[in-house]
Amino acid sequence: MRLFGMVWSEMVRRPGPSAAALVVVAFGVAALVAVESVATSSEKRVAGQMRTLGANVLVLPAETTLQDYYAADSHGESLPEEYASRITMAQLKGVEELSPRLSVECELDESSVVLTGVLPRQEFYEQSAWQSFDLLTADIDSFETGGGLGRKHEGCCGRTCQLTTEEKRSLASYAKTRIVHELDRDSVLVGADVAEEHGFAGGETVRLLGADFRVAGVLPRTGTVDDARLLGHLHRVQEVSDSGPVVNVIEVMGCCDAMAADLVGDLKDLLPGARVVTIANLVEAQVTVNGLMKRLSYVLFAVLVVLGGASVASVMFANVSERRRELGTLMALGATPSTVGRMVILKAATLGVAGAVLGVGLGAVSAYAVGLRYLGFTVSTPPAIVLTGFGTALLVAVVASYVPARRAARLDPCTCLQEL
Amino acid sequence: MISLDQVEKRYEQGGAVVHALRSTTLDLRGGDFVAVVGPSGSGKSTLLSVLGAMLNPSAGRVVLDGTSVYEIGVAERARVRNERIGFVFQNFNLVPWMTALENVELPLRLYGGSRAERRGRALELLEHFGLADRVGHRPSELSAGQQQRVALARTLVTRPTLVLADEPTGNLDPASRNLVLQTLTDFRDDDRAIVLVTHDPAVSRAADRILTISDGLLEESKAASEIGLASDVA
Amino acid sequence: MRIELWTVTLLLSLPGLASAATPGERVEAAAASGKHSYVMFYRSDDDRTQSMAETIEGFVSQRPDETSWVKVNVTDSAGKDLVERFKASRLPLPAVFGLAPNGAITFVRKLAVDTDTLEGGIVTPQCSAMVEALQRQKVTVVCFHPSGSPAIPKGVQALARDRNLGPQLSFVSAIADDPAEARFFQRMRVERDITSPAVLVFAPPGSFIGRFPANVSSATLAKAIHGSGKCNCKKCRHGN
């Protein structure tokens, strides 16, 4: 530590020579950390969406474009609600849940909110039940012949599963499924943010689009646009908004990822006038961007290594040169060549670490700000990226200082006696 | 104390051999105060470097307190330099970014020891040299005389047995010069050896022995006036 | 109840008055007479609507004792009760439902229908009981008995007494030598010459849980029902 004390004192008291290298290293690390953080967070988000929504398919009006899965009903276009019945009646394999939605803007206490009409799960079950006889005869036939949904997907139940566990019936499940189990026509469910803003807890009466609704409950926080919405029965919302039997989107929840591809094809055949997309389609652009960002981070890594290394090497060479007499004096006073060499490397390592600290901090804050302002999601910096930033900066600094350190170690202490 | 036994130093320069130091035999004991005089390029710095365990001779042995300093490893030799040899430089060679106290502590810091001990010893010396109120000053904030006193304190902090001084009074005013000489004399009186390179006759007169070096050849001198100290050193 | 049936039948037999009955009333009257009904919904009298109507009319005219049908415009207030019951205004139209006399829905088709479907919509009494139970969200245990042996297997009897599962279950029996149930045996792929009862279990809305022999224990049946993941008993609803 005595060596480090000397190195640190010199750096602190003579910051000028090291400042440029510090800045280069810090910015290099910051850029690497920021890009990697954004790319990693985005990848995680995409993976999370694929995990929770991978088996889901959206049926949209033909000309809509979509950026955010959870705001799939916010485009203002509509399609007939009968499309949902077509899907139900087509007996498509692998359809587990169905959620048609219609969103309308309305006023609540002089502020604008979105009222979203949803069809409760029980109504979907009811429509499925109309096909009981067809379903069970098909099931018996496939049981005999060895095909069918049950054989293909262990644990999947498709539309034939109407198990209404407490979990499914509770509002808490909404956070995971975005499906309401039961909802009567004159009730609304309130999103978490709306409840907080207006002080709803359940039981209140609200007036929306000229009609009174009872607040039946508060939805759990989902982290999606639903937190800022009210949910009502689809048919009641259609009535009060005079929109007729239309919806903005039909969300089809498949039983598993493996069925999603088949479902897309079936739905496209069934509804030629609609646009059918999966979460994979939606995140395709994001996946491409993530790939580009990953490649960019490799380029930045290379730039950090080259520029940072060159900068550190340059500073250390200059440092050794301008301190020749000082280092010679140290040797005359008893410092070994290896001590002098170690001092140079230690100084470079300190530069590297200091640059990494600044760079990681700057990079993490920048990434967070970019995520908040431009990307709409929280960007975090995982420990692995912090370690990469530190490791790279330290390694580059130490390697770049190797030759200057050797030069310093080979200094002739007699340089202090040169004036003779 | 220290002895040079047929020490030579040769360099090759453009195919020719330069004899920086020709076969030199020299014995110094504790209490010896030796002045070395000679023209520029005569080999004075080579002699000091060899004596200071900084320059490996081409031939011969250098023995300091029983240790043949060029027959031990680099690290051990550095330690010998640190513990037994002290240097006084013409340009002081203080570390510019360290305070006076830190400069004096520096030789002790290279090989550990408790901070309190180092500090205590350094403060004691700075007080001895009348610099107790300058301990926190950097060299740029000190006069030439004060800087040389800090350098002297640094030299003496390890209690070396041999002091090698390279024109220690060259940049000083008379009062400071006298202080340096007094210090060196005190050092000699403590049974330590001093080898002093100088062009200053007054300084060389303070020495007990005068050695003349010319073209690498070292000779014991006669009186100072006989060697024309003031005039032919260039 | 009998008086009402006679009243309705009498009223409907009077000329001029039959046409005044709403579609819903006509469906009820048909059910009362033990007939299957086809309820067709439409919005406009386009080609598809006409085609569907012709198919149904043609079929019903050949089976006047077993079937009847009604044609309901979703915008007509006369058919409002049927439109609301089947949420027909939100269906792809034209659409047709097959109804058994006990109210069970035997099929639903959109845009077009064929005679095979109409034929298939005519189910036996026990079959319609099974479908109706399933549509009430009941797990349905169907016992197919050999001729002359209507005894309910012991395991099934014990299951009916199960305090947890019992309320979720509905039980239906069909006997091999009952000609009215021949088609039921055929549709459920049970041989009519069985020598011992066959127990078939179905979960709502229409999935086949399994076929079991006559000596099946109630424990085996219960395990199969709970294990299907389609049971709505208290244990399964609470996720146990």
Short mmCIF file of C-alpha atoms in Angstrom, two decimals, chain A residues 1-15 18 316 319 323 325-348 350-351, chain B residues 82 93-99 101-113 115 118-119 138 154:
data_model
loop_
_atom_site.label_atom_id
_atom_site.label_comp_id
_atom_site.label_asym_id
_atom_site.label_seq_id
_atom_site.Cartn_x
_atom_site.Cartn_y
_atom_site.Cartn_z
CA MET A 1 0.00 0.00 0.00
CA ARG A 2 2.94 2.39 0.48
CA LEU A 3 3.54 2.26 -3.24
CA PHE A 4 -0.12 2.93 -3.92
CA GLY A 5 -0.02 5.83 -1.49
CA MET A 6 2.83 7.42 -3.42
CA VAL A 7 1.13 6.79 -6.75
CA TRP A 8 -2.19 8.17 -5.53
CA SER A 9 -0.56 11.28 -4.04
CA GLU A 10 1.23 12.02 -7.29
CA MET A 11 -1.96 11.58 -9.34
CA VAL A 12 -4.03 13.75 -7.04
CA ARG A 13 -1.45 16.52 -6.81
CA ARG A 14 -0.63 16.48 -10.49
CA PRO A 15 -3.91 15.58 -12.14
CA SER A 18 -3.51 11.94 -16.38
CA MET A 316 2.55 6.85 -19.26
CA ASN A 319 5.01 10.59 -17.52
CA ARG A 323 9.88 12.19 -14.41
CA ARG A 325 15.15 12.71 -12.96
CA GLU A 326 12.62 11.96 -10.22
CA LEU A 327 12.62 8.25 -10.96
CA GLY A 328 16.42 8.26 -11.21
CA THR A 329 16.54 9.93 -7.82
CA LEU A 330 14.22 7.29 -6.39
CA MET A 331 16.57 4.61 -7.64
CA ALA A 332 19.52 6.46 -6.22
CA LEU A 333 17.68 6.53 -2.90
CA GLY A 334 17.24 2.77 -3.03
CA ALA A 335 14.19 1.99 -5.15
CA THR A 336 14.69 -1.15 -7.22
CA PRO A 337 13.96 -1.14 -10.95
CA SER A 338 11.00 -3.40 -10.33
CA THR A 339 9.63 -0.95 -7.76
CA VAL A 340 9.83 1.85 -10.29
CA GLY A 341 8.22 -0.32 -12.95
CA ARG A 342 5.45 -1.32 -10.54
CA MET A 343 4.77 2.31 -9.75
CA VAL A 344 4.17 3.01 -13.42
CA ILE A 345 1.84 0.06 -13.81
CA LEU A 346 0.06 0.90 -10.58
CA LYS A 347 -0.50 4.43 -11.78
CA ALA A 348 -1.94 3.15 -15.04
CA THR A 350 -5.37 3.45 -10.90
CA LEU A 351 -6.18 5.47 -14.01
CA ASN B 82 19.11 2.96 0.68
CA ASN B 93 16.64 16.46 -6.85
CA LEU B 94 13.68 16.84 -4.53
CA VAL B 95 10.42 15.31 -5.73
CA PRO B 96 8.50 18.40 -6.83
CA TRP B 97 5.01 17.27 -5.87
CA MET B 98 5.96 16.05 -2.39
CA THR B 99 6.15 18.29 0.65
CA LEU B 101 8.40 16.30 5.08
CA GLU B 102 7.46 13.71 2.47
CA ASN B 103 10.73 14.25 0.62
CA VAL B 104 12.71 13.63 3.77
CA GLU B 105 10.64 10.54 4.61
CA LEU B 106 11.07 9.11 1.14
CA PRO B 107 14.11 6.86 1.68
CA LEU B 108 12.47 5.36 4.77
CA ARG B 109 9.20 4.86 2.93
CA LEU B 110 10.79 2.69 0.28
CA TYR B 111 11.41 -0.10 2.71
CA GLY B 112 8.48 0.09 5.11
CA GLY B 113 8.74 0.94 8.75
CA ARG B 115 4.57 5.80 9.66
CA ARG B 118 9.32 7.76 9.73
CA ARG B 119 7.52 10.92 10.47
CA ARG B 138 6.62 21.98 -1.61
CA ARG B 154 16.76 13.37 3.27
#
